[in-house]
Short mmCIF file of C-alpha atoms in Angstrom, two decimals:
data_model
loop_
_atom_site.label_atom_id
_atom_site.label_comp_id
_atom_site.label_asym_id
_atom_site.label_seq_id
_atom_site.Cartn_x
_atom_site.Cartn_y
_atom_site.Cartn_z
CA MET A 184 5.54 -26.11 15.50
CA MET A 185 7.87 -27.13 18.29
CA GLN A 186 6.79 -30.42 19.83
CA ILE A 187 7.49 -31.32 23.41
CA ASN A 188 7.71 -34.77 24.87
CA CYS A 189 5.57 -34.85 28.02
CA PRO A 190 6.93 -37.58 30.31
CA TRP A 191 3.35 -38.75 30.90
CA CYS A 192 1.50 -38.08 27.63
CA GLY A 193 4.21 -38.36 24.96
CA LEU A 194 4.91 -35.99 22.08
CA ARG A 195 2.48 -33.05 21.94
CA ASN A 196 2.36 -29.58 20.31
CA ALA A 197 4.06 -26.78 22.25
CA THR A 198 0.77 -24.82 22.40
CA GLU A 199 -0.47 -27.36 24.99
CA PHE A 200 2.28 -26.34 27.41
CA LYS A 201 3.18 -23.35 29.56
CA GLN A 202 6.76 -22.35 30.20
CA HIS A 203 7.62 -21.75 33.84
CA GLY A 204 11.26 -21.08 33.05
CA GLU A 205 14.50 -21.44 34.93
CA LYS A 206 14.09 -22.77 38.43
CA PRO A 207 16.71 -21.20 40.71
CA PRO A 208 17.01 -22.69 44.22
CA ARG A 209 14.72 -21.01 46.76
CA PRO A 210 16.68 -18.95 49.30
CA ASP A 211 16.58 -19.77 53.01
CA VAL A 212 13.49 -17.87 54.17
CA ALA A 213 14.85 -17.09 57.63
CA ASN A 214 18.24 -15.67 56.63
CA ALA A 215 18.10 -14.57 52.98
CA THR A 216 19.27 -11.04 52.13
CA ARG A 217 17.47 -8.63 49.77
CA GLU A 218 20.00 -9.39 47.06
CA GLN A 219 19.37 -13.12 47.36
CA TRP A 220 15.63 -12.57 47.08
CA ALA A 221 16.05 -10.29 44.07
CA ASP A 222 18.28 -12.90 42.48
CA TYR A 223 15.72 -15.64 43.10
CA LEU A 224 12.70 -13.62 41.97
CA TYR A 225 13.96 -11.61 39.03
CA PHE A 226 17.46 -12.40 37.75
CA ARG A 227 17.71 -15.05 35.04
CA ASN A 228 20.57 -16.56 33.04
CA ASN A 229 18.66 -16.11 29.77
CA THR A 230 20.98 -18.62 28.12
CA TRP A 231 21.66 -18.74 24.40
CA GLY A 232 21.69 -22.47 23.68
CA VAL A 233 20.58 -25.41 25.76
CA VAL A 234 18.69 -24.66 28.97
CA LYS A 235 16.99 -26.82 31.56
CA GLU A 236 13.71 -25.29 32.66
CA GLN A 237 10.35 -26.12 34.19
CA TRP A 238 7.29 -26.56 31.96
CA PHE A 239 3.65 -27.29 32.75
CA HIS A 240 1.36 -29.42 30.59
CA SER A 241 -1.54 -27.01 31.06
CA SER A 242 -3.86 -28.36 28.35
CA GLY A 243 -3.03 -31.99 29.04
CA CYS A 244 -2.21 -33.97 32.15
CA ARG A 245 -1.47 -30.78 34.17
CA GLN A 246 1.81 -32.14 35.47
CA PHE A 247 5.07 -30.23 35.91
CA PHE A 248 8.27 -31.53 34.36
CA MET A 249 11.76 -30.39 33.41
CA LEU A 250 12.62 -29.80 29.76
CA HIS A 251 16.01 -29.46 28.07
CA ARG A 252 15.52 -26.99 25.23
CA ASP A 253 17.72 -25.17 22.72
CA THR A 254 16.70 -21.49 22.88
CA PHE A 255 18.41 -20.63 19.60
CA ALA A 256 17.29 -23.56 17.44
CA ASN A 257 13.90 -23.47 19.19
CA LYS A 258 13.91 -27.21 19.71
CA ALA A 259 12.91 -29.39 22.64
CA ILE A 260 15.64 -31.93 23.33
CA ARG A 261 14.47 -34.15 26.15
CA SER A 262 12.15 -34.13 29.17
CA GLU A 263 12.51 -35.31 32.73
CA GLY A 264 9.58 -36.16 34.96
CA ASP A 265 11.48 -35.30 38.13
CA VAL A 266 10.88 -31.62 38.88
CA ARG A 267 13.20 -31.36 41.88
CA MET B 298 31.02 5.18 -4.20
CA VAL B 299 30.15 8.82 -4.70
CA ASN B 300 31.40 11.77 -2.68
CA ASN B 301 32.61 9.57 0.13
CA ILE B 302 32.66 11.59 3.32
CA ASN B 303 34.64 11.13 6.48
CA PRO B 304 33.21 11.20 9.99
CA GLY B 305 33.16 14.70 11.37
CA LYS B 306 32.91 16.39 7.98
CA LYS B 307 30.00 18.74 7.32
CA ARG B 308 27.87 17.91 4.32
CA SER B 309 25.15 19.79 2.57
CA ARG B 310 21.66 19.85 4.01
CA TYR B 311 18.68 18.21 2.36
CA SER B 312 16.34 20.85 0.96
CA ALA B 313 13.70 21.41 -1.69
CA PHE B 314 16.34 23.18 -3.77
CA GLN B 315 18.67 20.16 -3.61
CA LEU B 316 15.85 17.86 -4.62
CA PHE B 317 15.06 20.10 -7.57
CA SER B 318 18.65 20.44 -8.75
CA LYS B 319 19.35 16.70 -8.41
CA GLY B 320 16.23 16.13 -10.44
CA LEU B 321 17.61 18.34 -13.19
CA THR B 322 21.18 17.04 -13.19
CA GLN B 323 20.32 13.38 -12.46
CA GLU B 324 23.34 13.32 -10.15
CA ASP B 325 23.61 10.61 -7.49
CA TRP B 326 23.01 11.57 -3.90
CA PRO B 327 26.16 11.45 -1.75
CA GLU B 328 26.51 8.65 0.78
CA ILE B 329 25.20 9.75 4.14
CA TRP B 330 27.78 8.01 6.28
CA SER B 331 31.01 6.16 5.63
CA GLU B 332 32.65 3.16 7.23
CA PRO B 333 35.86 4.38 8.86
CA ASP B 334 38.63 2.03 9.99
CA MET B 335 38.22 1.04 13.61
CA LYS B 336 40.71 2.78 15.93
CA ASP B 337 42.59 1.09 18.81
CA SER B 338 40.86 3.18 21.41
CA TYR B 339 37.73 5.25 21.88
CA GLU B 340 36.43 7.30 24.77
CA VAL B 341 33.06 5.58 24.57
CA VAL B 342 32.16 2.28 22.88
CA ILE B 343 28.45 1.74 22.28
CA ILE B 344 27.54 -1.87 21.63
CA GLY B 345 24.47 -2.16 19.43
CA GLY B 346 23.87 0.08 16.42
CA GLY B 347 20.14 0.36 16.70
CA LEU B 348 18.04 3.37 17.52
CA HIS B 349 19.11 3.49 21.18
CA GLY B 350 22.82 3.12 20.48
CA LEU B 351 22.83 5.73 17.72
CA ALA B 352 20.63 8.14 19.68
CA THR B 353 22.98 7.84 22.67
CA ALA B 354 25.95 8.61 20.41
CA TYR B 355 24.12 11.54 18.83
CA TYR B 356 23.18 13.18 22.14
CA LEU B 357 26.65 12.52 23.62
CA ALA B 358 28.13 14.42 20.70
CA LYS B 359 25.48 17.12 20.49
CA ASN B 360 24.73 17.88 24.15
CA HIS B 361 28.00 16.94 25.83
CA GLY B 362 30.68 17.42 23.16
CA ILE B 363 31.95 13.83 23.39
CA THR B 364 32.66 12.72 19.83
CA ASP B 365 35.33 10.04 20.27
CA ILE B 366 32.68 7.31 20.06
CA ALA B 367 32.38 3.99 18.26
CA VAL B 368 28.96 2.46 17.66
CA ILE B 369 29.50 -1.23 16.95
CA ASP B 370 26.94 -3.60 15.49
CA LYS B 371 27.37 -7.23 14.53
CA ASN B 372 24.96 -6.69 11.64
CA TYR B 373 24.02 -3.55 9.72
CA ILE B 374 22.60 -0.64 11.73
CA GLY B 375 18.92 -1.00 12.54
CA ALA B 376 18.92 -4.74 11.79
CA GLY B 377 17.47 -5.69 15.15
CA GLY B 378 14.43 -4.33 16.94
CA SER B 379 14.80 -0.86 15.37
CA GLY B 380 13.88 -2.27 11.98
CA ARG B 381 11.42 -4.90 13.20
CA ASN B 382 9.02 -2.98 15.42
CA THR B 383 5.62 -1.76 14.24
CA SER B 384 6.79 1.90 14.57
CA ILE B 385 3.96 3.04 16.85
CA LEU B 386 4.63 6.08 19.06
CA ARG B 387 2.52 7.03 22.09
CA SER B 388 2.87 8.25 25.66
CA ASN B 389 -0.37 7.06 27.32
CA TYR B 390 1.32 4.90 29.94
CA LEU B 391 0.13 3.81 33.38
CA THR B 392 2.73 4.96 35.92
CA PRO B 393 3.68 8.64 36.36
CA GLU B 394 7.34 7.69 35.73
CA GLY B 395 6.38 6.02 32.45
CA VAL B 396 4.06 8.80 31.25
CA LYS B 397 6.62 11.55 31.93
CA PHE B 398 9.35 9.58 30.22
CA TYR B 399 7.46 8.59 27.05
CA ASP B 400 5.89 12.05 26.75
CA ARG B 401 9.36 13.60 26.64
CA SER B 402 10.18 11.07 23.91
CA LEU B 403 7.10 11.99 21.88
CA LYS B 404 8.02 15.70 22.19
CA LEU B 405 11.51 14.93 20.90
CA TYR B 406 10.08 12.89 18.02
CA GLU B 407 7.85 15.82 17.03
CA GLN B 408 10.95 18.02 16.54
CA LEU B 409 13.21 15.31 15.17
CA SER B 410 12.63 15.61 11.41
CA SER B 411 13.79 19.23 11.35
CA GLU B 412 16.50 18.66 13.96
CA LEU B 413 18.08 15.81 11.97
CA ASN B 414 17.24 17.34 8.57
CA PHE B 415 15.78 13.98 7.58
CA ASN B 416 12.17 13.23 6.70
CA LEU B 417 11.00 10.73 9.31
CA MET B 418 7.41 10.65 8.02
CA PHE B 419 5.94 11.04 11.51
CA SER B 420 2.18 10.86 11.27
CA GLN B 421 0.27 11.71 14.46
CA MET B 422 -2.82 9.86 13.32
CA GLY B 423 -4.08 9.09 16.83
CA HIS B 424 -3.91 5.94 18.91
CA MET B 425 -6.80 3.93 20.31
CA SER B 426 -6.61 1.12 22.90
CA LEU B 427 -9.84 -0.85 23.02
CA ALA B 428 -11.37 -2.28 26.17
CA HIS B 429 -13.51 -5.42 25.98
CA ASP B 430 -14.49 -6.00 29.61
CA ASP B 431 -14.97 -4.19 32.93
CA GLY B 432 -11.36 -4.77 33.94
CA GLY B 433 -10.19 -3.28 30.67
CA MET B 434 -12.44 -0.23 31.07
CA ARG B 435 -11.11 0.30 34.58
CA THR B 436 -7.49 0.22 33.36
CA MET B 437 -8.31 2.66 30.55
CA GLN B 438 -9.98 5.08 33.01
CA TRP B 439 -6.98 4.75 35.30
CA ARG B 440 -4.56 5.45 32.46
CA ALA B 441 -6.64 8.42 31.26
CA GLN B 442 -6.55 9.94 34.76
CA VAL B 443 -2.77 9.46 35.13
CA ASN B 444 -2.20 10.82 31.62
CA GLN B 445 -4.36 13.91 32.18
CA VAL B 446 -2.61 14.75 35.46
CA GLN B 447 0.70 14.61 33.57
CA GLY B 448 -0.68 16.85 30.82
CA VAL B 449 -0.94 14.15 28.15
CA ASP B 450 -3.87 14.32 25.73
CA SER B 451 -5.73 11.10 26.49
CA LYS B 452 -9.37 10.24 27.23
CA VAL B 453 -11.86 7.37 27.32
CA ILE B 454 -14.32 7.31 24.42
CA SER B 455 -17.53 5.34 23.80
CA PRO B 456 -18.19 2.67 21.13
CA ASP B 457 -20.10 5.21 19.01
CA GLU B 458 -17.14 7.59 19.03
CA ILE B 459 -14.89 4.67 18.10
CA LYS B 460 -17.14 3.79 15.18
CA GLU B 461 -16.93 7.38 13.97
CA LEU B 462 -13.13 7.28 13.96
CA VAL B 463 -12.83 3.73 12.60
CA PRO B 464 -15.98 2.90 10.58
CA TYR B 465 -14.79 -0.63 9.78
CA ILE B 466 -14.66 -1.80 13.37
CA ASP B 467 -17.29 -4.22 14.68
CA ILE B 468 -18.90 -2.71 17.78
CA SER B 469 -21.92 -5.03 17.91
CA LYS B 470 -22.80 -6.59 21.26
CA ASN B 471 -22.89 -10.21 20.11
CA THR B 472 -19.19 -10.79 19.46
CA ARG B 473 -17.04 -12.84 21.79
CA TYR B 474 -15.16 -9.73 22.95
CA PRO B 475 -17.56 -6.78 22.49
CA VAL B 476 -15.97 -3.32 22.28
CA LEU B 477 -17.01 -1.39 25.41
CA GLY B 478 -14.87 1.69 24.97
CA ALA B 479 -11.34 2.84 24.24
CA LEU B 480 -8.55 5.00 25.52
CA TYR B 481 -8.04 7.58 22.78
CA HIS B 482 -4.69 9.32 22.51
CA PRO B 483 -4.64 11.83 19.60
CA PRO B 484 -0.87 12.65 19.62
CA GLY B 485 0.05 8.96 19.11
CA GLY B 486 0.84 7.66 15.66
CA THR B 487 3.44 6.01 13.48
CA ILE B 488 6.82 7.00 12.07
CA ARG B 489 9.19 5.49 9.53
CA HIS B 490 11.50 3.47 11.78
CA ASP B 491 14.38 3.01 9.30
CA ALA B 492 14.49 6.75 8.66
CA VAL B 493 14.86 7.42 12.39
CA VAL B 494 17.88 5.09 12.54
CA TRP B 495 19.42 6.58 9.40
CA GLY B 496 18.71 10.15 10.51
CA TYR B 497 20.51 9.61 13.82
CA ALA B 498 23.36 7.77 12.08
CA ARG B 499 23.83 10.58 9.57
CA ALA B 500 23.77 13.31 12.23
CA ALA B 501 26.08 11.40 14.61
CA HIS B 502 28.48 10.62 11.77
CA GLU B 503 28.60 14.29 10.86
CA MET B 504 29.80 15.09 14.38
CA GLY B 505 32.59 12.52 14.18
CA VAL B 506 31.06 9.35 15.60
CA HIS B 507 32.44 6.14 14.05
CA ILE B 508 29.72 3.71 12.94
CA ILE B 509 31.25 0.26 12.67
CA GLN B 510 28.97 -2.36 11.16
CA HIS B 511 29.37 -6.12 10.74
CA THR B 512 31.68 -6.31 13.74
CA GLU B 513 30.80 -8.60 16.62
CA VAL B 514 31.76 -7.88 20.23
CA THR B 515 33.30 -11.04 21.66
CA GLY B 516 34.31 -9.91 25.14
CA ILE B 517 34.58 -7.06 27.63
CA ASP B 518 37.66 -6.86 29.84
CA VAL B 519 37.15 -5.67 33.40
CA GLU B 520 40.13 -4.90 35.65
CA ASN B 521 39.72 -3.86 39.30
CA GLY B 522 36.00 -3.36 38.75
CA ARG B 523 36.52 -1.06 35.75
CA VAL B 524 35.97 -1.58 32.04
CA THR B 525 39.32 -1.46 30.22
CA ARG B 526 38.79 -3.03 26.84
CA VAL B 527 36.12 -4.23 24.42
CA ARG B 528 37.12 -7.22 22.30
CA THR B 529 35.67 -7.68 18.82
CA ASP B 530 36.22 -10.15 16.00
CA LYS B 531 38.07 -7.36 14.12
CA GLY B 532 40.44 -6.40 16.95
CA ASN B 533 40.42 -4.97 20.46
CA ILE B 534 39.44 -1.47 21.54
CA ALA B 535 40.84 0.16 24.68
CA THR B 536 38.09 2.15 26.38
CA GLY B 537 36.92 3.21 29.80
CA THR B 538 33.24 3.28 28.91
CA ALA B 539 31.13 0.57 27.29
CA VAL B 540 27.39 0.94 26.79
CA ASN B 541 25.14 -2.06 26.29
CA CYS B 542 22.29 -1.18 23.88
CA THR B 543 21.70 -4.66 22.52
CA ALA B 544 18.03 -5.34 23.39
CA GLY B 545 17.34 -9.06 22.95
CA TRP B 546 21.03 -9.91 23.24
CA ALA B 547 21.47 -7.76 26.37
CA SER B 548 22.06 -10.66 28.76
CA LEU B 549 24.84 -12.05 26.56
CA ILE B 550 26.73 -8.72 26.42
CA SER B 551 26.23 -8.00 30.14
CA ASP B 552 27.51 -11.52 30.94
CA MET B 553 30.80 -10.56 29.23
CA ALA B 554 31.26 -7.81 31.82
CA GLY B 555 30.08 -10.11 34.61
CA VAL B 556 26.83 -8.25 35.24
CA LYS B 557 23.71 -10.36 35.69
CA MET B 558 20.46 -9.01 34.25
CA PRO B 559 16.81 -9.49 35.24
CA VAL B 560 16.01 -9.95 31.56
CA THR B 561 14.56 -12.76 29.47
CA THR B 562 14.49 -12.76 25.69
CA SER B 563 11.26 -13.47 23.80
CA PRO B 564 10.47 -13.12 20.13
CA LEU B 565 7.65 -10.81 19.07
CA GLN B 566 6.09 -11.43 15.70
CA ALA B 567 4.53 -8.98 13.30
CA ALA B 568 3.07 -9.15 9.82
CA VAL B 569 2.11 -6.89 6.94
CA THR B 570 -0.61 -7.19 4.29
CA GLU B 571 -0.81 -6.19 0.66
CA PRO B 572 -1.49 -2.45 0.17
CA VAL B 573 -5.07 -1.20 -0.08
CA LYS B 574 -6.66 2.24 -0.30
CA PRO B 575 -6.47 4.30 2.90
CA PHE B 576 -9.32 3.38 5.25
CA LEU B 577 -7.79 3.20 8.71
CA GLY B 578 -6.99 6.63 10.11
CA THR B 579 -5.80 5.67 13.60
CA VAL B 580 -3.72 3.02 15.30
CA VAL B 581 -6.09 0.43 16.79
CA VAL B 582 -4.90 -1.69 19.71
CA SER B 583 -6.64 -4.43 21.62
CA GLY B 584 -4.95 -5.87 24.68
CA THR B 585 -7.54 -8.59 25.10
CA LEU B 586 -7.12 -9.75 21.51
CA HIS B 587 -3.32 -9.31 21.64
CA VAL B 588 -3.20 -7.26 18.47
CA TYR B 589 -2.43 -3.80 17.12
CA VAL B 590 -3.17 -2.55 13.62
CA SER B 591 -2.11 0.51 11.67
CA GLN B 592 -2.10 1.45 8.00
CA THR B 593 1.13 2.69 6.45
CA ASP B 594 1.45 5.56 3.99
CA ARG B 595 1.74 2.95 1.23
CA GLY B 596 -1.56 1.39 2.30
CA GLU B 597 -0.31 -1.83 3.86
CA LEU B 598 -1.78 -2.90 7.17
CA VAL B 599 0.86 -3.60 9.81
CA PHE B 600 -0.14 -6.05 12.51
CA GLY B 601 1.73 -6.64 15.73
CA ALA B 602 1.06 -9.01 18.58
CA SER B 603 2.22 -9.81 22.07
CA VAL B 604 5.48 -11.67 22.65
CA ASP B 605 5.57 -15.39 21.91
CA PRO B 606 4.39 -17.61 24.79
CA PHE B 607 7.88 -18.83 25.67
CA THR B 608 11.39 -17.34 25.71
CA SER B 609 13.68 -17.94 22.76
CA TYR B 610 16.45 -16.38 20.66
CA SER B 611 14.87 -17.71 17.48
CA MET B 612 13.71 -15.13 14.94
CA ARG B 613 11.76 -17.58 12.80
CA GLY B 614 8.06 -16.86 12.23
CA THR B 615 5.46 -19.44 13.19
CA LEU B 616 2.16 -20.54 11.67
CA GLU B 617 0.41 -20.44 15.07
CA PHE B 618 1.11 -16.72 15.16
CA VAL B 619 -0.49 -16.03 11.79
CA GLU B 620 -3.53 -18.17 12.62
CA GLY B 621 -4.05 -16.45 15.96
CA LEU B 622 -3.47 -13.01 14.46
CA ALA B 623 -5.97 -13.57 11.65
CA THR B 624 -8.63 -14.79 14.10
CA ASN B 625 -8.18 -11.76 16.34
CA VAL B 626 -8.01 -9.16 13.58
CA LEU B 627 -11.13 -10.55 11.93
CA SER B 628 -13.11 -10.42 15.13
CA LEU B 629 -12.29 -6.69 15.29
CA MET B 630 -12.72 -5.93 11.58
CA PRO B 631 -14.59 -8.73 9.80
CA SER B 632 -14.41 -6.88 6.47
CA LEU B 633 -10.67 -7.64 6.24
CA SER B 634 -11.33 -11.35 5.59
CA LYS B 635 -10.18 -11.13 1.95
CA MET B 636 -6.88 -9.36 2.74
CA ARG B 637 -3.70 -11.27 1.99
CA LEU B 638 -0.61 -11.23 4.18
CA LEU B 639 2.59 -10.33 2.36
CA ARG B 640 5.11 -11.35 4.98
CA GLN B 641 5.74 -11.93 8.65
CA TRP B 642 8.84 -11.49 10.78
CA ALA B 643 10.05 -11.66 14.37
CA GLY B 644 12.23 -9.45 16.53
CA LEU B 645 13.80 -10.16 19.90
CA CYS B 646 12.45 -8.41 22.99
CA ASP B 647 14.38 -8.13 26.25
CA MET B 648 11.57 -8.47 28.78
CA THR B 649 11.95 -7.29 32.39
CA PRO B 650 9.82 -8.46 35.35
CA ASP B 651 8.03 -5.08 35.69
CA TYR B 652 7.82 -4.12 31.99
CA SER B 653 10.02 -1.07 32.55
CA PRO B 654 13.52 -0.57 31.15
CA ILE B 655 16.85 -0.85 32.95
CA MET B 656 19.00 2.21 32.40
CA GLY B 657 22.17 3.63 33.88
CA GLU B 658 25.28 2.46 35.66
CA THR B 659 26.05 -1.06 36.89
CA GLU B 660 28.34 -2.46 39.59
CA VAL B 661 31.18 -2.46 37.01
CA GLU B 662 32.53 1.07 36.68
CA GLY B 663 32.28 2.33 33.11
CA PHE B 664 29.77 -0.32 32.06
CA TYR B 665 26.39 1.21 31.34
CA VAL B 666 23.20 -0.52 30.30
CA ASP B 667 20.23 0.73 28.29
CA VAL B 668 18.29 -2.52 28.09
CA GLY B 669 15.08 -4.21 29.17
CA TRP B 670 13.18 -2.36 26.46
CA GLY B 671 10.90 -5.29 25.80
CA THR B 672 8.11 -4.40 23.43
CA TYR B 673 8.26 -0.60 23.87
CA GLY B 674 11.84 0.43 23.05
CA PHE B 675 11.29 2.14 19.75
CA LYS B 676 8.96 4.83 21.06
CA ALA B 677 11.50 5.67 23.77
CA GLY B 678 14.55 6.00 21.49
CA PRO B 679 15.17 9.76 21.60
CA VAL B 680 14.60 10.25 25.34
CA ALA B 681 16.59 7.11 26.17
CA GLY B 682 19.50 8.38 24.09
CA GLU B 683 19.30 11.81 25.69
CA ALA B 684 19.13 10.42 29.24
CA MET B 685 21.87 7.81 28.67
CA ALA B 686 24.15 10.48 27.17
CA GLU B 687 23.65 12.62 30.28
CA THR B 688 24.31 9.61 32.54
CA ILE B 689 27.54 8.79 30.73
CA ALA B 690 28.78 12.39 30.48
CA THR B 691 27.99 13.45 34.05
CA GLY B 692 28.15 10.10 35.83
CA LYS B 693 24.70 10.74 37.29
CA ARG B 694 21.32 9.41 36.24
CA PRO B 695 19.01 12.35 35.38
CA GLU B 696 15.70 12.76 37.20
CA ILE B 697 13.65 11.40 34.31
CA ILE B 698 15.20 7.91 34.53
CA GLN B 699 15.78 7.91 38.30
CA GLY B 700 13.27 5.08 38.73
CA PHE B 701 14.73 2.82 36.03
CA GLY B 702 18.04 1.78 37.65
CA LEU B 703 19.25 -1.80 37.92
CA ASP B 704 19.25 -1.36 41.72
CA ARG B 705 15.44 -1.21 41.87
CA PHE B 706 15.15 -5.00 41.85
CA SER B 707 16.96 -5.48 45.15
CA SER B 708 15.37 -2.42 46.77
CA GLY B 709 11.93 -3.63 45.68
CA GLN B 710 10.98 -0.35 43.93
CA LEU B 711 9.67 -1.84 40.72
CA VAL B 712 7.89 0.37 38.18
CA GLY B 713 4.91 -1.82 37.24
CA GLU B 714 4.06 -0.88 33.69
CA LYS B 715 2.51 -4.12 32.44
CA GLY B 716 -1.02 -2.68 32.25
CA ALA B 717 0.02 -0.15 29.60
CA ALA B 718 3.19 -1.50 28.04
CA ALA B 719 2.04 -4.89 26.86
CA VAL B 720 -0.91 -6.16 24.90
CA GLY B 721 -0.61 -9.71 26.23
CA HIS B 722 -2.03 -9.71 29.72
#
């Protein structure tokens, strides 16, 4: 099983976590066009290889964090506590 | 190599007489398609030699007379989702767009064996989606109503009726997820998925389509907003039309043409048991338990599940999947506890935000997509091929796929099909 290093709890099984995925920047609410909203809500890079995405330690400390993960090798590389 | 045939050449039909005479003479059967040399240019290049790619090529040739087509696959044909799905066919969807679309597909499947002169072993054994709570019952009633209005044979049945159809199911009240009812869809069933791929390949090949296997597309050239060339690891092809039918790899191919996709790729795992005597006469599905079961003609039980909990391009099976699957199957049919799994596998699903496909033209002229098929692409193969062929030949999306365009995401007209397309919700 893939193991993920939670910045607060340490190495845990992937089943404890929920993927929240790529985190595109939120468009400017006052001026964003339809296309920008569609891009933010639906369109994803779906990268083959290393991605940086948001994960949630749902069955643990319930904190969000950023994870660098290889989507082909199915391997967690490193985690960052800073979600911004 | 026996009786090697070239694309476009007629060959003899399969028949009872042929079977008999080959049995007498012990002659080898001729190859059903050949591997021609790739040309420098084609009118249409279809990327992805799975069911959708081959069906598109077949209907382009058959309905629109376009035969200068290359179907390119980086592996052998049917190596991806077409050979990894659990081969279940049904049309009991939730939205009117979905029901109409999949019903047309089922109608095409019913005729397909004789049309392709290839035994696809389509068995309309019936399809049953169980409901385990009030929410589930409500969705099943909703689907039954939508289905009936569209003329699809589909109704809600009680636990006693379920028990009559599937005697081995546990309908007692004291399980964690008691069976409250089911949506029963008699025309649903299973088919031999490899045969569908081969049947389309053979028929398309006969009309002159080039099937080019083990060739990887490495780039798509776009000049002035138009497709001009498809690059592969075996040379370049000049073409004005490229079609992306690559399912789980759809984002990667679309990226080559500079088209961004609302698609994420997730593996879906399935497993098969050792063969036993026939005891399961319908396809049994439970959304709550994330599982679907059917028995093949050989007697094996085929289990499928929902997509893995996170996106990935990895096709490696996991132990968590088998553990979860066994737990869920046994809570439905406790008598299967002594069954042994033979093998498990994974396929890649191109999931869209609304669980409906993305079909038709893109902002790049000549670049068409037939992607976003997620966990339900196999059952749509024939109608998707037919509709994509019409889109490519006439330049206009036909009525039946009007709602499935890439433009729906910015106009906000999503076709929410999650309630009927997925088991994991």
